[in-house]
């Protein structure tokens, strides 16, 4: 069982790395941003509720987000673990996730924090705006998302640091190199906290 969080500012490469790490570990990468965007595209009730927040670069309200994540973590493919990308982002979400984990008698394996300087973030997101055309990648909204990260999300990491499960990883440089750093960091945390998977020897009986 591997239960991971990946945190970091918008544009730090969380989504890209989450998919790679999750593939390697045979667990689903769960991106709240992707789920919201999918619902916006499909014009579901959830999408119609979320759209105005996303376009403004604001957080979707906790009650909506928490309910969505709780539902997702109850689906069958999560039995082997999960990698949450972009959740939690508020103190209320940290609390909600704790409740979900407690109910399942589970604990988090590791919290990965991707670090990229603000100047590079803005550059990356403006470049993405030109190619992907995400509605929230305008300069003004990017700055707002970055501010929100520093105001609301960054300090949440400290609570996980106290549990000895945080690994900070340099998110700059080649994508493959960042993936390697992340995998090594997960290994180090597991070795330190004693949560490496146990491989039993074969016996004759
Ligand atoms: P980024 O990390 O680049 O901001 P995401 O794709 O993770 O991009 O999120 C896009 C938008 O989706 C956010 O700006 C926010 O409106 C909404 N969102 C995603 N995750 C959350 C969350 N955990 N809580 C509230 N809103 C969220």
Coordinates of C-alpha atoms and ligand atoms in Angstrom, one line a residue:
X1 CA 0.0 0.0 0.0
X2 CA 1.3 3.4 -1.0
X3 CA -0.6 6.5 -0.2
X4 CA 1.1 9.6 -1.5
X5 CA 0.5 13.3 -1.7
X6 CA 2.2 15.6 -4.2
X7 CA 2.2 19.3 -3.2
X8 CA 3.8 22.3 -4.7
X9 CA 2.9 25.6 -6.5
X10 CA 0.8 25.6 -9.6
X11 CA 3.1 24.9 -12.6
X12 CA 5.6 23.0 -10.5
X13 CA 5.0 19.9 -12.6
X14 CA 2.8 18.0 -10.1
X15 CA 0.4 16.6 -12.7
X16 CA 3.2 15.4 -15.0
X17 CA 5.2 13.8 -12.2
X18 CA 2.1 12.4 -10.4
X19 CA 1.2 10.3 -13.5
X20 CA 4.7 9.0 -13.8
X21 CA 5.1 8.1 -10.1
X22 CA 1.6 6.5 -9.9
X23 CA 2.3 4.4 -13.0
X24 CA 5.5 3.1 -11.5
X25 CA 3.7 2.2 -8.3
X26 CA 0.6 0.8 -9.9
X27 CA -1.7 3.2 -8.1
X28 CA -4.1 5.8 -9.5
X29 CA -3.0 9.4 -9.8
X30 CA -6.0 11.5 -8.6
X31 CA -5.9 15.1 -9.7
X32 CA -8.6 17.3 -8.3
X33 CA -7.9 19.9 -11.0
X34 CA -8.4 17.2 -13.7
X35 CA -11.6 15.9 -12.1
X36 CA -13.0 19.5 -12.0
X37 CA -12.0 20.2 -15.6
X38 CA -13.6 17.0 -16.8
X39 CA -16.8 17.9 -15.0
X40 CA -16.7 21.4 -16.5
X41 CA -16.3 19.9 -20.0
X42 CA -19.1 17.5 -19.4
X43 CA -21.3 20.2 -18.0
X44 CA -22.2 18.2 -14.9
X45 CA -23.7 19.9 -11.9
X46 CA -20.3 19.7 -10.2
X47 CA -18.7 21.3 -13.2
X48 CA -21.2 24.1 -13.3
X49 CA -20.6 24.8 -9.7
X50 CA -16.8 24.7 -10.0
X51 CA -16.3 26.6 -13.2
X52 CA -16.4 30.2 -11.9
X53 CA -13.9 29.4 -9.2
X54 CA -11.5 27.7 -11.6
X55 CA -11.7 30.5 -14.1
X56 CA -10.9 33.1 -11.3
X57 CA -8.1 30.9 -9.9
X58 CA -9.9 30.6 -6.6
X59 CA -10.3 27.4 -4.7
X60 CA -13.5 25.5 -5.2
X61 CA -15.3 25.5 -1.7
X62 CA -14.1 22.8 0.7
X63 CA -17.4 21.1 1.1
X64 CA -17.7 20.5 -2.6
X65 CA -14.0 19.4 -3.0
X66 CA -14.0 17.2 0.1
X67 CA -17.1 15.4 -0.9
X68 CA -15.6 14.7 -4.3
X69 CA -12.3 13.4 -3.0
X70 CA -14.1 11.2 -0.4
X71 CA -16.2 9.6 -3.2
X72 CA -13.1 9.1 -5.3
X73 CA -11.1 7.5 -2.5
X74 CA -14.0 5.0 -2.0
X75 CA -13.7 3.6 -5.5
X76 CA -12.3 0.1 -6.0
X77 CA -9.1 1.1 -7.8
X78 CA -7.8 2.8 -4.7
X79 CA -7.4 -0.5 -2.8
X80 CA -3.7 -0.6 -3.5
X81 CA -3.1 3.0 -2.6
X82 CA -3.3 6.4 -4.3
X83 CA -1.4 9.5 -5.3
X84 CA -3.3 12.7 -4.6
X85 CA -2.3 15.6 -6.8
X86 CA -3.6 19.1 -5.9
X87 CA -5.3 18.0 -2.7
X88 CA -5.3 19.1 0.1
X89 CA -4.9 22.8 -0.4
X90 CA -6.6 24.2 2.6
X91 CA -6.6 23.5 6.4
X92 CA -10.2 22.2 6.0
X93 CA -9.1 19.8 3.3
X94 CA -6.2 18.5 5.5
X95 CA -8.7 17.8 8.2
X96 CA -11.2 16.1 5.9
X97 CA -8.4 13.9 4.5
X98 CA -7.4 12.9 8.0
X99 CA -11.0 11.8 8.7
X100 CA -11.1 9.7 5.5
X101 CA -7.8 8.0 6.4
X102 CA -8.9 7.4 10.0
X103 CA -12.1 5.8 8.9
X104 CA -10.1 3.4 6.7
X105 CA -7.5 2.9 9.4
X106 CA -4.9 4.1 6.9
X107 CA -2.0 6.5 7.2
X108 CA -0.1 8.5 4.5
X109 CA 3.1 7.0 3.3
X110 CA 4.8 10.2 2.1
X111 CA 4.2 13.8 1.1
X112 CA 6.2 15.0 -1.8
X113 CA 6.8 18.7 -2.2
X114 CA 8.0 20.0 -5.6
X115 CA 10.0 23.2 -5.3
X116 CA 10.2 25.6 -8.2
X117 CA 11.0 29.4 -7.8
X118 CA 8.1 31.8 -8.5
X119 CA 9.8 33.4 -11.5
X120 CA 10.1 30.0 -13.3
X121 CA 6.5 29.2 -12.4
X122 CA 5.2 32.3 -14.1
X123 CA 7.3 31.6 -17.2
X124 CA 6.2 27.9 -17.4
X125 CA 2.5 28.8 -17.0
X126 CA 2.6 31.5 -19.6
X127 CA 4.3 29.1 -22.0
X128 CA 1.5 26.5 -21.2
X129 CA -1.1 29.2 -21.8
X130 CA 0.2 29.6 -25.3
X131 CA 0.0 25.8 -26.1
X132 CA -2.8 24.4 -24.1
X133 CA -5.1 27.4 -23.7
X134 CA -6.3 26.6 -20.2
X135 CA -8.9 29.2 -19.2
X136 CA -7.0 29.9 -15.9
X137 CA -3.5 30.5 -17.4
X138 CA -3.7 34.2 -17.9
X139 CA -1.0 36.3 -16.2
X140 CA -3.4 37.8 -13.7
X141 CA -5.0 34.5 -12.7
X142 CA -1.6 32.7 -12.6
X143 CA -0.4 35.4 -10.1
X144 CA -3.5 34.9 -8.0
X145 CA -3.1 31.1 -7.9
X146 CA 0.5 31.5 -6.9
X147 CA -0.5 33.9 -4.1
X148 CA -3.2 31.5 -2.9
X149 CA -0.6 28.7 -2.8
X150 CA 1.8 30.8 -0.6
X151 CA -1.1 32.1 1.6
X152 CA -3.2 28.9 2.1
X153 CA -1.3 25.8 1.1
X154 CA 2.4 26.2 1.7
X155 CA 2.0 26.3 5.5
X156 CA 0.0 23.0 5.6
X157 CA 3.2 21.1 4.7
X158 CA 4.6 21.8 8.2
X159 CA 1.9 19.5 9.8
X160 CA 3.2 16.6 7.7
X161 CA 6.9 17.5 8.4
X162 CA 6.1 16.8 12.1
X163 CA 5.1 13.3 11.1
X164 CA 8.4 12.7 9.4
X165 CA 6.9 11.9 6.0
X166 CA 7.8 15.0 3.9
X167 CA 10.3 15.0 1.1
X168 CA 11.2 18.2 -0.6
X169 CA 12.4 17.8 -4.2
X170 CA 13.9 20.2 -6.6
X171 CA 11.4 20.5 -9.4
X172 CA 13.7 22.2 -11.9
X173 CA 15.7 20.6 -14.7
X174 CA 14.8 17.6 -16.9
X175 CA 11.5 15.9 -16.3
X176 CA 13.2 12.4 -16.1
X177 CA 15.6 13.7 -13.5
X178 CA 12.8 15.1 -11.4
X179 CA 11.0 11.7 -11.5
X180 CA 14.2 10.0 -10.4
X181 CA 14.5 12.4 -7.5
X182 CA 10.9 11.8 -6.5
X183 CA 11.3 8.0 -6.6
X184 CA 14.5 8.1 -4.5
X185 CA 12.8 10.4 -2.0
X186 CA 9.8 8.1 -1.6
X187 CA 12.3 5.2 -1.0
X188 CA 14.2 7.2 1.6
X189 CA 11.0 8.2 3.5
X190 CA 9.8 4.6 3.5
X191 CA 13.2 3.3 4.7
X192 CA 13.2 5.9 7.4
X193 CA 9.6 5.3 8.6
X194 CA 9.7 1.6 8.2
X195 CA 7.0 1.4 5.5
X196 CA 9.0 -0.3 2.7
X197 CA 7.0 -3.2 1.3
X198 CA 8.0 -6.5 2.7
X199 CA 8.9 -9.2 0.2
X200 CA 8.6 -12.6 1.8
X201 CA 11.0 -15.4 0.8
X202 CA 9.5 -18.4 -0.9
X203 CA 9.1 -21.4 1.3
X204 CA 8.3 -25.0 0.6
X205 CA 5.2 -25.3 2.7
Ligands
LIG1 P1 -2.8 24.3 -10.6 O1 -2.1 23.5 -9.6 O2 -1.9 24.7 -11.7 O3 -3.5 25.5 -10.0 P2 -4.9 22.3 -10.9 O4 -5.3 21.7 -12.2 O5 -4.4 21.5 -9.9 O6 -3.9 23.5 -11.3 O7 -6.2 23.1 -10.4 C1 -6.9 24.0 -11.2 C2 -8.0 24.6 -10.4 O8 -8.9 23.6 -9.9 C3 -7.6 25.4 -9.2 O9 -7.2 26.7 -9.5 C4 -8.9 25.4 -8.3 O10 -9.9 26.3 -8.8 C5 -9.4 24.0 -8.6 N1 -8.9 23.0 -7.6 C6 -8.1 22.0 -7.9 N2 -7.8 21.3 -6.7 C7 -8.5 22.0 -5.7 C8 -8.6 21.8 -4.3 N3 -7.9 20.8 -3.7 N4 -9.4 22.7 -3.6 C9 -10.0 23.6 -4.2 N5 -10.0 23.9 -5.6 C10 -9.2 23.1 -6.3

